PDB file of C-alpha atoms in Angstrom:
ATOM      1  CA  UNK A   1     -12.952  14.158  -0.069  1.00 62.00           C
ATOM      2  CA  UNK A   2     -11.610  14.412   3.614  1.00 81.00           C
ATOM      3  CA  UNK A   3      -7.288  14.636   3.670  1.00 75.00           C
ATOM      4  CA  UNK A   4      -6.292  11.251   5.461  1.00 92.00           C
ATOM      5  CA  UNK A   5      -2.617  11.023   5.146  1.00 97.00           C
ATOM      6  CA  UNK A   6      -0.860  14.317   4.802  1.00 97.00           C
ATOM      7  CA  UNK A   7       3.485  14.414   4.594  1.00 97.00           C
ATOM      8  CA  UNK A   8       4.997  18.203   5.562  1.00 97.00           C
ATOM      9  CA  UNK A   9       8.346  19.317   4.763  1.00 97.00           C
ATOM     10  CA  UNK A  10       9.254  15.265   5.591  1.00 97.00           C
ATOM     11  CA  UNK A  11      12.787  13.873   5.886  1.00 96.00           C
ATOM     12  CA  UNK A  12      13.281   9.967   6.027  1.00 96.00           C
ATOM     13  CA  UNK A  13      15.976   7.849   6.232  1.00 95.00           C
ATOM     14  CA  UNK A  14      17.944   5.893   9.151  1.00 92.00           C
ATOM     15  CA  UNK A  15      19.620   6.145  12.682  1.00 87.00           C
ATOM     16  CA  UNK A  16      22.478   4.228  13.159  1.00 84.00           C
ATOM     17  CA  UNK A  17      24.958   4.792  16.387  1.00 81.00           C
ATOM     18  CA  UNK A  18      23.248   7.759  16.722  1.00 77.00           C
ATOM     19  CA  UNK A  19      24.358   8.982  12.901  1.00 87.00           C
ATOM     20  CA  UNK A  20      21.341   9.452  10.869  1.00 89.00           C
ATOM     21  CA  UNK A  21      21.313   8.938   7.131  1.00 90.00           C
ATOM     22  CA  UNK A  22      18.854  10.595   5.290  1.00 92.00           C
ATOM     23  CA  UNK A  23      17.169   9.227   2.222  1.00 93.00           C
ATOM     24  CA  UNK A  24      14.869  11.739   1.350  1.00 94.00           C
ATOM     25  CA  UNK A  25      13.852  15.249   2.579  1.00 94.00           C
ATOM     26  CA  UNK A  26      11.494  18.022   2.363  1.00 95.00           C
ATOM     27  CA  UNK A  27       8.796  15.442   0.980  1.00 96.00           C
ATOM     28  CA  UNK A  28       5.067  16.674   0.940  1.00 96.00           C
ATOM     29  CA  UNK A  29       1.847  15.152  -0.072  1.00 96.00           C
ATOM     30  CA  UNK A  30      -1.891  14.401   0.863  1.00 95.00           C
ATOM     31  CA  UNK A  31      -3.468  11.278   0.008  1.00 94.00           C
ATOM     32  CA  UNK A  32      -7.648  11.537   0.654  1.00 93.00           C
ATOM     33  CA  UNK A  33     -10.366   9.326   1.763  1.00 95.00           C
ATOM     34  CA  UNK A  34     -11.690   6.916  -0.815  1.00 96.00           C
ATOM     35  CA  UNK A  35      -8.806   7.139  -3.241  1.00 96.00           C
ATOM     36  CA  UNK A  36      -6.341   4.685  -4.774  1.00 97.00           C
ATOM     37  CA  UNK A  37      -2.652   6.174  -4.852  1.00 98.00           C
ATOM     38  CA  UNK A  38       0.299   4.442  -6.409  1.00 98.00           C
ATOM     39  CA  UNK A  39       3.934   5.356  -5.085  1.00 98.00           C
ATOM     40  CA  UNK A  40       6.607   5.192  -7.823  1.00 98.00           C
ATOM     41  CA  UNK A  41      10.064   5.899  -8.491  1.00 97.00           C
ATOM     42  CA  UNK A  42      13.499   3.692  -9.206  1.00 94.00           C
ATOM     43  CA  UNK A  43      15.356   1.171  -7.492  1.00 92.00           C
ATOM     44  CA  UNK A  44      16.915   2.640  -4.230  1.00 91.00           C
ATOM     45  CA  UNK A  45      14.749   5.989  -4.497  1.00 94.00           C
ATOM     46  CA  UNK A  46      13.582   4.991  -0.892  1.00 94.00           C
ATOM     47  CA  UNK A  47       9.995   4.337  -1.482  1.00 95.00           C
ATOM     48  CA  UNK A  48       9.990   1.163   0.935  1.00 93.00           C
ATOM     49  CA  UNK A  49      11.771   3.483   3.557  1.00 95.00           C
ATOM     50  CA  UNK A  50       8.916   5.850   2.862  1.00 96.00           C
ATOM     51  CA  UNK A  51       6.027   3.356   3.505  1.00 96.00           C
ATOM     52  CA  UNK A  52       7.952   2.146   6.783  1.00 95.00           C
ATOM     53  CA  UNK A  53       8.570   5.893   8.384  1.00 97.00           C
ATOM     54  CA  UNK A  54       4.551   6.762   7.102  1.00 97.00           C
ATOM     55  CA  UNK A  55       3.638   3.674   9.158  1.00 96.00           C
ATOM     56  CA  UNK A  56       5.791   4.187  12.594  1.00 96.00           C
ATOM     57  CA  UNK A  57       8.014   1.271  11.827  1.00 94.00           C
ATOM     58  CA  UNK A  58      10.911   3.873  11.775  1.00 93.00           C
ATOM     59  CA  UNK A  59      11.094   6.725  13.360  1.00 94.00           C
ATOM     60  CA  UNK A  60      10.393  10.306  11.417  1.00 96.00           C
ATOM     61  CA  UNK A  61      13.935  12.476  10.652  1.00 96.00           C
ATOM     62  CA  UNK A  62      12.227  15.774  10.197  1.00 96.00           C
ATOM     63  CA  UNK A  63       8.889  17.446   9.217  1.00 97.00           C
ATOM     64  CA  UNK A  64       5.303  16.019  10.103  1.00 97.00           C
ATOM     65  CA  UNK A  65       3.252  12.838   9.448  1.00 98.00           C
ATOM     66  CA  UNK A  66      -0.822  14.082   9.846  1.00 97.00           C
ATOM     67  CA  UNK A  67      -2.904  10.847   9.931  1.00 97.00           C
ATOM     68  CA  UNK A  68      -6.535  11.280   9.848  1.00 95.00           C
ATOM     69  CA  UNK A  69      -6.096  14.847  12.117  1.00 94.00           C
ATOM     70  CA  UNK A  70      -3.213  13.406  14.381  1.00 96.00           C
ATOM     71  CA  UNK A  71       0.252  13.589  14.146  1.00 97.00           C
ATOM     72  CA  UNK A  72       2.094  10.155  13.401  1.00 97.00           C
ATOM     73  CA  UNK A  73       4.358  10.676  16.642  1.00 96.00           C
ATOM     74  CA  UNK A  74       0.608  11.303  19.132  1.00 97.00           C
ATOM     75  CA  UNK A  75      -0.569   7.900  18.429  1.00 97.00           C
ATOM     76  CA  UNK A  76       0.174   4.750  20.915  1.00 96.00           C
ATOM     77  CA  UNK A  77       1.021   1.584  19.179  1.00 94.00           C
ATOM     78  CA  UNK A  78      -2.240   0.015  19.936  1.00 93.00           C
ATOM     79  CA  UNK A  79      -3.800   3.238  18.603  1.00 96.00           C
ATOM     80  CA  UNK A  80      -1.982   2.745  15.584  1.00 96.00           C
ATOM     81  CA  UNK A  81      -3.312  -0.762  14.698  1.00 95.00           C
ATOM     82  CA  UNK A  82      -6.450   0.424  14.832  1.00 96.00           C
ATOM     83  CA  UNK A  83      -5.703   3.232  12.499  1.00 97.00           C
ATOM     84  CA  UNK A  84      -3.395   1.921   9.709  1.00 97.00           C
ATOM     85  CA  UNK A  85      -3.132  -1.421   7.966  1.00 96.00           C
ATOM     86  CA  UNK A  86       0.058  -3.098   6.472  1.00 95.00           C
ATOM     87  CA  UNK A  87       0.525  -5.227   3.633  1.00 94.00           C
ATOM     88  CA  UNK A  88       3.855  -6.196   3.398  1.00 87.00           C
ATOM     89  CA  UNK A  89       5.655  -7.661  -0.171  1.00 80.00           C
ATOM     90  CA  UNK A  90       7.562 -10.832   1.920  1.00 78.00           C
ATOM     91  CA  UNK A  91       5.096 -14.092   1.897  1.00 74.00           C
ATOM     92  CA  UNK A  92       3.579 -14.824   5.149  1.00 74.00           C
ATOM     93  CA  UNK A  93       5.547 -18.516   6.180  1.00 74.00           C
ATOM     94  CA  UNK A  94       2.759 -20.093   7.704  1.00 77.00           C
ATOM     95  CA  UNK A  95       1.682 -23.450   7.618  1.00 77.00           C
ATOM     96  CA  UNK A  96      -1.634 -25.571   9.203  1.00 85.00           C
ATOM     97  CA  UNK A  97      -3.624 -22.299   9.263  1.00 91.00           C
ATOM     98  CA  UNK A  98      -6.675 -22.001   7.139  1.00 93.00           C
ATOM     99  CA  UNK A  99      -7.256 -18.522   5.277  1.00 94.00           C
ATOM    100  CA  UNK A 100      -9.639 -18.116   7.531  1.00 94.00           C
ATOM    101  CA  UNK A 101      -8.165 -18.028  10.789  1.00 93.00           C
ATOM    102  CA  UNK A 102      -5.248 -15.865   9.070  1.00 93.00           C
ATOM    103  CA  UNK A 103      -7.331 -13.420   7.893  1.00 95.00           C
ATOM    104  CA  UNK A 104      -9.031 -13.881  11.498  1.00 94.00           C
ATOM    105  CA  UNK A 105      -5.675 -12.790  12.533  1.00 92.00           C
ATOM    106  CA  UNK A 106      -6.477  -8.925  11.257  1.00 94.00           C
ATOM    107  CA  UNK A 107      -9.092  -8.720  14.707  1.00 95.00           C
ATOM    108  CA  UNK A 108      -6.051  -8.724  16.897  1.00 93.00           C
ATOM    109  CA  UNK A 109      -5.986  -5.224  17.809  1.00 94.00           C
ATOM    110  CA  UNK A 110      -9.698  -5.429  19.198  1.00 93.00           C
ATOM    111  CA  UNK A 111      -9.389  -9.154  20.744  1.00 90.00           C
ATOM    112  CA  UNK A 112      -7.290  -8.994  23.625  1.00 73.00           C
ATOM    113  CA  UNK A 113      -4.443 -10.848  24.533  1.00 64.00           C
ATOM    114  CA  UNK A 114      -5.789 -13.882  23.631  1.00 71.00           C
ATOM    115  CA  UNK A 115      -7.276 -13.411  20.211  1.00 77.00           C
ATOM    116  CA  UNK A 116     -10.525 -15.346  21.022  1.00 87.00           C
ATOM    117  CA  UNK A 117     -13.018 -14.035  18.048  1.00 92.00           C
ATOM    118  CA  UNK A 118     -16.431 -13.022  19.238  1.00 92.00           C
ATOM    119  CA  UNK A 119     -19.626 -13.264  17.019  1.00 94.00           C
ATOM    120  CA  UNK A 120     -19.072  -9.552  15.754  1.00 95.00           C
ATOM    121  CA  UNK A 121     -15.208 -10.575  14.917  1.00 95.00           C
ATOM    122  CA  UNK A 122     -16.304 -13.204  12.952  1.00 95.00           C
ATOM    123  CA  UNK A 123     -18.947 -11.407  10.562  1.00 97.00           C
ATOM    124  CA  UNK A 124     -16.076  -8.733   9.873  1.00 97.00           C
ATOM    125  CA  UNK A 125     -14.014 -11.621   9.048  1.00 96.00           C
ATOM    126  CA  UNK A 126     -17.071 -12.834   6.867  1.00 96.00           C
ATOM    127  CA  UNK A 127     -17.044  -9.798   5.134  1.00 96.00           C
ATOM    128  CA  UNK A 128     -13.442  -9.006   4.052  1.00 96.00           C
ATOM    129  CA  UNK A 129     -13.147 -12.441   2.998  1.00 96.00           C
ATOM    130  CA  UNK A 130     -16.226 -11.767   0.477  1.00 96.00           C
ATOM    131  CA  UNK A 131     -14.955  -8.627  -0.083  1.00 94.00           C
ATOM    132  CA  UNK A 132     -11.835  -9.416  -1.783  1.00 95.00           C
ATOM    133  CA  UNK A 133     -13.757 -12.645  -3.557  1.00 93.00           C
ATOM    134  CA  UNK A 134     -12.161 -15.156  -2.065  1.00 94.00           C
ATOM    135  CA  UNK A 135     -15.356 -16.879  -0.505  1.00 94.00           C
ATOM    136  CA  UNK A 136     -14.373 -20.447  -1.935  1.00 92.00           C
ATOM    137  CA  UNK A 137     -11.088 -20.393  -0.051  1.00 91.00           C
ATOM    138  CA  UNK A 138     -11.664 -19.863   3.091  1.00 88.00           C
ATOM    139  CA  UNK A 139     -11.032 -23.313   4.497  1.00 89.00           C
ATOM    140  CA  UNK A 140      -7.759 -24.122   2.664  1.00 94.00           C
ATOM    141  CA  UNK A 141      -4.436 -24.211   4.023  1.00 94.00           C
ATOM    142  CA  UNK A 142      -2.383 -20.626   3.153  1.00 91.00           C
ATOM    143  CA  UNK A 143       1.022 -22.495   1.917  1.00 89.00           C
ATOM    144  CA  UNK A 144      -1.355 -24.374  -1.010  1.00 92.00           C
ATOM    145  CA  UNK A 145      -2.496 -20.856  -2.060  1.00 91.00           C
ATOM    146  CA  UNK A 146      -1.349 -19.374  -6.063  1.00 91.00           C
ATOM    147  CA  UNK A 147       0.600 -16.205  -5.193  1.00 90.00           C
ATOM    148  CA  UNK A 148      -2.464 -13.953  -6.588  1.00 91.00           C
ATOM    149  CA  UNK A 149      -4.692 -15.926  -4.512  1.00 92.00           C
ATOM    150  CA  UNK A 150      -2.348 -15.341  -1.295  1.00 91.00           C
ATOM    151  CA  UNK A 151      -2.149 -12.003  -1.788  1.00 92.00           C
ATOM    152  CA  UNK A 152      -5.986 -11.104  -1.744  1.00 94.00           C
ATOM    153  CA  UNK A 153      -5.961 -12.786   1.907  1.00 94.00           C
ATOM    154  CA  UNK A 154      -3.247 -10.507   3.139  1.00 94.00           C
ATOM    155  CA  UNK A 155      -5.686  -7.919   1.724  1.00 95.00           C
ATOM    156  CA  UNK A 156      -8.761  -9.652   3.639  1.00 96.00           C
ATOM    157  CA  UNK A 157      -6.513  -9.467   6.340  1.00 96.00           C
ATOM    158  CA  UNK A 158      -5.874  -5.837   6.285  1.00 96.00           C
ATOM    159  CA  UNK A 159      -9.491  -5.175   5.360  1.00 96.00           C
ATOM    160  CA  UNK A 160     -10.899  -6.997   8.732  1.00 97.00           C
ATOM    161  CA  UNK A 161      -8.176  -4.753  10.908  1.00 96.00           C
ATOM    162  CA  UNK A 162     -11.129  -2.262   9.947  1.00 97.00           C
ATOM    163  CA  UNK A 163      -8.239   0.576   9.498  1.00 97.00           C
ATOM    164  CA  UNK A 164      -9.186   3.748   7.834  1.00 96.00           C
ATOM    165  CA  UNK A 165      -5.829   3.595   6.286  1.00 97.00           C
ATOM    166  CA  UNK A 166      -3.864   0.613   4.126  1.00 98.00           C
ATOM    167  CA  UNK A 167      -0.151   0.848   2.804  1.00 98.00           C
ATOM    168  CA  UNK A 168       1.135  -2.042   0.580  1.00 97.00           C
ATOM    169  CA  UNK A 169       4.605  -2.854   0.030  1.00 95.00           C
ATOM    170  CA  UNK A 170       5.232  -4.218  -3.796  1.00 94.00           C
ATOM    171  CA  UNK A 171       1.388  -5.909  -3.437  1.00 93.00           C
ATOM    172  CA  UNK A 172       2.147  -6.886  -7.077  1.00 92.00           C
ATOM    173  CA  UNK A 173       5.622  -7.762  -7.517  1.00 89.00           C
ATOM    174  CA  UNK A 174       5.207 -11.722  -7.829  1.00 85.00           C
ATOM    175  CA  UNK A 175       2.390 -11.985  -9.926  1.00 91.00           C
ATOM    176  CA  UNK A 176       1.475 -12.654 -13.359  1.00 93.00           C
ATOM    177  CA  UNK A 177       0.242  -9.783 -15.535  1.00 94.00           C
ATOM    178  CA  UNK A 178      -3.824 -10.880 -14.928  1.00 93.00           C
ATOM    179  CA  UNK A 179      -3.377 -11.303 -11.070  1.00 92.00           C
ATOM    180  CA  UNK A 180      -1.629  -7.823 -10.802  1.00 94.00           C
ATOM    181  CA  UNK A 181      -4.332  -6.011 -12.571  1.00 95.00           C
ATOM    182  CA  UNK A 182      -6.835  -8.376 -10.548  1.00 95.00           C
ATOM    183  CA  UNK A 183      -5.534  -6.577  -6.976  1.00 94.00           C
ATOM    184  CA  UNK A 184      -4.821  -3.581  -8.925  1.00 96.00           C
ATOM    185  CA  UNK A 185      -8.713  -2.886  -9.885  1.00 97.00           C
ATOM    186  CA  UNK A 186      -9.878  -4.537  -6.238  1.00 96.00           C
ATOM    187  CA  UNK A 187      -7.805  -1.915  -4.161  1.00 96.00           C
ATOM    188  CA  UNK A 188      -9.004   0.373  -6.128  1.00 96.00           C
ATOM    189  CA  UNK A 189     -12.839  -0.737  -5.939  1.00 96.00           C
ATOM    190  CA  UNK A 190     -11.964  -1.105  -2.376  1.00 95.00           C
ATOM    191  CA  UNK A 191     -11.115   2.376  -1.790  1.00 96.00           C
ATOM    192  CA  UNK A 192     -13.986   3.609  -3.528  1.00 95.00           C
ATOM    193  CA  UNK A 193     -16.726   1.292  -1.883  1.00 95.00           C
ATOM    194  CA  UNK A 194     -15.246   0.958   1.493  1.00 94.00           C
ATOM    195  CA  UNK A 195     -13.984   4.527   1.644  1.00 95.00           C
ATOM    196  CA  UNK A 196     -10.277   3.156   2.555  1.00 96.00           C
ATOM    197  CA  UNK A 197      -7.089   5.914   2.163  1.00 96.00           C
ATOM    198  CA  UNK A 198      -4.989   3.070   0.276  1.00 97.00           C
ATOM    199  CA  UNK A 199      -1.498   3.730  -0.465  1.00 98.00           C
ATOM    200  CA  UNK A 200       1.090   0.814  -2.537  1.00 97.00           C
ATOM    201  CA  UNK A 201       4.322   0.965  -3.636  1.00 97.00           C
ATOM    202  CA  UNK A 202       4.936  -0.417  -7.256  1.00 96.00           C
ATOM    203  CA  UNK A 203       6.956  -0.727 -10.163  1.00 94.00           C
ATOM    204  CA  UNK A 204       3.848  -1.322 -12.364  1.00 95.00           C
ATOM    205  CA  UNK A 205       3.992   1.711 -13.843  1.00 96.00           C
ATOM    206  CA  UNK A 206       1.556   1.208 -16.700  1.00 95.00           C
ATOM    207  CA  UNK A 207      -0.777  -0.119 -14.559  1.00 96.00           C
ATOM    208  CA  UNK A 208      -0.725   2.635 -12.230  1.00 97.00           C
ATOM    209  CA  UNK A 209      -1.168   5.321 -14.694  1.00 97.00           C
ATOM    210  CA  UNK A 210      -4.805   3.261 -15.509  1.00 96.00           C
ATOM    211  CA  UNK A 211      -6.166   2.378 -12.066  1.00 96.00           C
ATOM    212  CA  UNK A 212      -4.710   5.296  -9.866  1.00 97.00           C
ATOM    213  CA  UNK A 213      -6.615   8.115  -8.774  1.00 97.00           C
ATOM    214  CA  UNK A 214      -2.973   9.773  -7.779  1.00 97.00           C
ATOM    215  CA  UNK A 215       0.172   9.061  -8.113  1.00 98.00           C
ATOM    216  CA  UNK A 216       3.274   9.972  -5.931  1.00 98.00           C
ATOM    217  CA  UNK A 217       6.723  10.037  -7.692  1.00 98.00           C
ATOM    218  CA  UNK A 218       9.714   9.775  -5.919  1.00 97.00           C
ATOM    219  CA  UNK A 219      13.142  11.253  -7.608  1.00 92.00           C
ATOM    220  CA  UNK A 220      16.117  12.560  -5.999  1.00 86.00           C
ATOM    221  CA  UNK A 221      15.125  14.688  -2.809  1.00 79.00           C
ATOM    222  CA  UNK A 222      11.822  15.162  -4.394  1.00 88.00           C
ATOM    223  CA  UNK A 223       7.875  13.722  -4.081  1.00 95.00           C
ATOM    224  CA  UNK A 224       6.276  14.952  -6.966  1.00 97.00           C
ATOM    225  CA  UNK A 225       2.397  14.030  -6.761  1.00 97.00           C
ATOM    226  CA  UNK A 226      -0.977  14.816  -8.595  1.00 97.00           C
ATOM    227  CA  UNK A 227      -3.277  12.354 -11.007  1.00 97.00           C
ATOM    228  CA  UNK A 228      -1.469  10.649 -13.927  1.00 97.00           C
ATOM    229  CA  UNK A 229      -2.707  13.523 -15.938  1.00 97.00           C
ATOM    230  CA  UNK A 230      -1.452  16.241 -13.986  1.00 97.00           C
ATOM    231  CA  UNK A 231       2.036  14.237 -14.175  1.00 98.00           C
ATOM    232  CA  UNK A 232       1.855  13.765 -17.220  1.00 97.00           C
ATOM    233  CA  UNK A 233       0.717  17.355 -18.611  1.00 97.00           C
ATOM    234  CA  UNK A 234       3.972  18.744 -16.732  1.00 96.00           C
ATOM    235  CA  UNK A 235       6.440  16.703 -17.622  1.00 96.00           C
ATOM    236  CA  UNK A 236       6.867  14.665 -14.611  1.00 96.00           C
ATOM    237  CA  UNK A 237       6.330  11.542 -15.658  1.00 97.00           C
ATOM    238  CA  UNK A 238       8.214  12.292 -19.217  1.00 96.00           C
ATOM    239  CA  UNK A 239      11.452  13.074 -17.337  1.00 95.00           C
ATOM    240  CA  UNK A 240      11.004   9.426 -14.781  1.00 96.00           C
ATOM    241  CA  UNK A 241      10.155   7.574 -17.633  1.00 96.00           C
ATOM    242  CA  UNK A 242      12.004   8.099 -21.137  1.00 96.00           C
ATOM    243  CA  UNK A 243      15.076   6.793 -21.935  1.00 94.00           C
ATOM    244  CA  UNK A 244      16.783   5.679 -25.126  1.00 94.00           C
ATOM    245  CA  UNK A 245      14.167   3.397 -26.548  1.00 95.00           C
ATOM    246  CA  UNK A 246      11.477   4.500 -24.318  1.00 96.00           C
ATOM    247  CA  UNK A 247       8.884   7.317 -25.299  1.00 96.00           C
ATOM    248  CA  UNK A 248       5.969   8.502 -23.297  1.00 97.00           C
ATOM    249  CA  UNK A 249       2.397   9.153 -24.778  1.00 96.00           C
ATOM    250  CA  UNK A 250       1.324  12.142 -22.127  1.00 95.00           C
ATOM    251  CA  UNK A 251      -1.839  12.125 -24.099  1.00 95.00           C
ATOM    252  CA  UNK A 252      -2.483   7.739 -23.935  1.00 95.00           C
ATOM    253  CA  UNK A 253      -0.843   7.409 -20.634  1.00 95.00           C
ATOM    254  CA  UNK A 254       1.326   4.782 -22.315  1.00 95.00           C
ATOM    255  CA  UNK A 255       4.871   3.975 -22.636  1.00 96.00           C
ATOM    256  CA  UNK A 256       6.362   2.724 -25.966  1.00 95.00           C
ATOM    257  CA  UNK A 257       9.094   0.810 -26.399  1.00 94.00           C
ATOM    258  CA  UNK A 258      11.406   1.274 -29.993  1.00 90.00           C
ATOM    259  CA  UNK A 259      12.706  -2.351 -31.207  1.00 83.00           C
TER     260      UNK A 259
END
């Protein structure tokens, strides 16, 4: 597998009145091509602040961002679109617009100023749209959509930006338990089969353990990452996730929970 996304000696954070506050330093990590990885880690750890420095939407502190063989900082904006995809966790608050022409909205980078879709624009559209399985939609209006069934179209959307990269904020956090490991096992079939470098944020930590080829764990001034095996054979994901009550099975991958 070919290194997509690779974090060295990284500090993130803020700048405000030219005072930076750092969150997090001396983070490092490789995500690869065609693999599903799951960021994890507590309330405030900073894994949101994370997703927004890996995709340029705050400026790096320290250390290096490599995506796919190019530092973070080298690309242009309009470079960028074309390179990484966002899902974010806020619901888009759109009304009158058909899934279609939102996920139509993913062509932007490549349609001009404009955003007239061409022949070729609309098969990709076509084709995330099937993708994700959400064929029978496309001609409803987005603000009638279930929240499971919104949240494949912002992955359609994503998927028809034809980025080699995808981060997703929370994709999970307002479903039921069937929808989240619905978009849990179609990222991951997505990486896989479309040979995407797909990175989420989540608090589904179960779930994650299951479906994710790696996992990055975020503690205090630390990234610890590897498969849920490797986390769990050291220790790391005993120490994140036991507390009084709460056992880990490093052998079952699963978390118990004493009554």
């Amino acid at each position: 597998m070919t290194e997509s996304v690779t974090l060295q000696n990284l500090s993130i954070g803020y700048v405000m009145k030219g005072h930076q506050r750092v969150v997090a330093n001396g983070l490092n990590g490789t995500i690869s091509t065609g693999e599903l990885t799951c960021l994890l880690g507590q309330n405030g750890i900073g894994k949101s602040t994370l997703l927004r420095t890996l995709a340029a939407f705050q400026p790096i502190l320290g250390g290096t961002v490599m995506v796919c063989g190019r530092s973070l900082t080298d690309y242009t904006d309009k470079e960028l679109s074309r390179v990484i995809g966002i899902v974010l966790t806020e619901k888009p608050d759109v009304r009158n617009m058909t899934i279609e022409e939102l996920v139509g909205m993913g062509r932007s980078p490549y349609t001009g100023f404009w955003g007239t879709l061409k022949e070729d624009d609309r098969q990709v559209v076509d084709e995330a749209i099937s993708s994700v399985g959400i064929d029978g939609l496309r001609g409803r209006l987005v603000h009638t959509l279930s929240d499971g069934e919104r949240q494949k179209v912002m992955i359609a959307k994503a998927l028809a930006q034809q980025t080699p990269v995808i981060y997703l904020d929370e994709p999970t956090a307002f479903l039921d338990f069937p929808s989240k490991v619905e978009v849990m096992q179609l990222l991951r079939r997505l990486a896989v089969t479309e040979q995407k470098t797909i990175l989420l944020s989540t608090h589904d930590v179960e779930l994650s353990l299951q479906l994710a080829d790696s996992i990055w764990l975020m503690e205090p001034q630390r990234l610890s990452t590897g498969t849920p095996r490797q986390l769990a054979a050291d220790g790391t994901l005993r120490r994140f996730i036991e507390r009084p009550g709460i056992t880990f099975d490093p052998e079952l991958l699963t978390i118990h929970i004493t009554r």
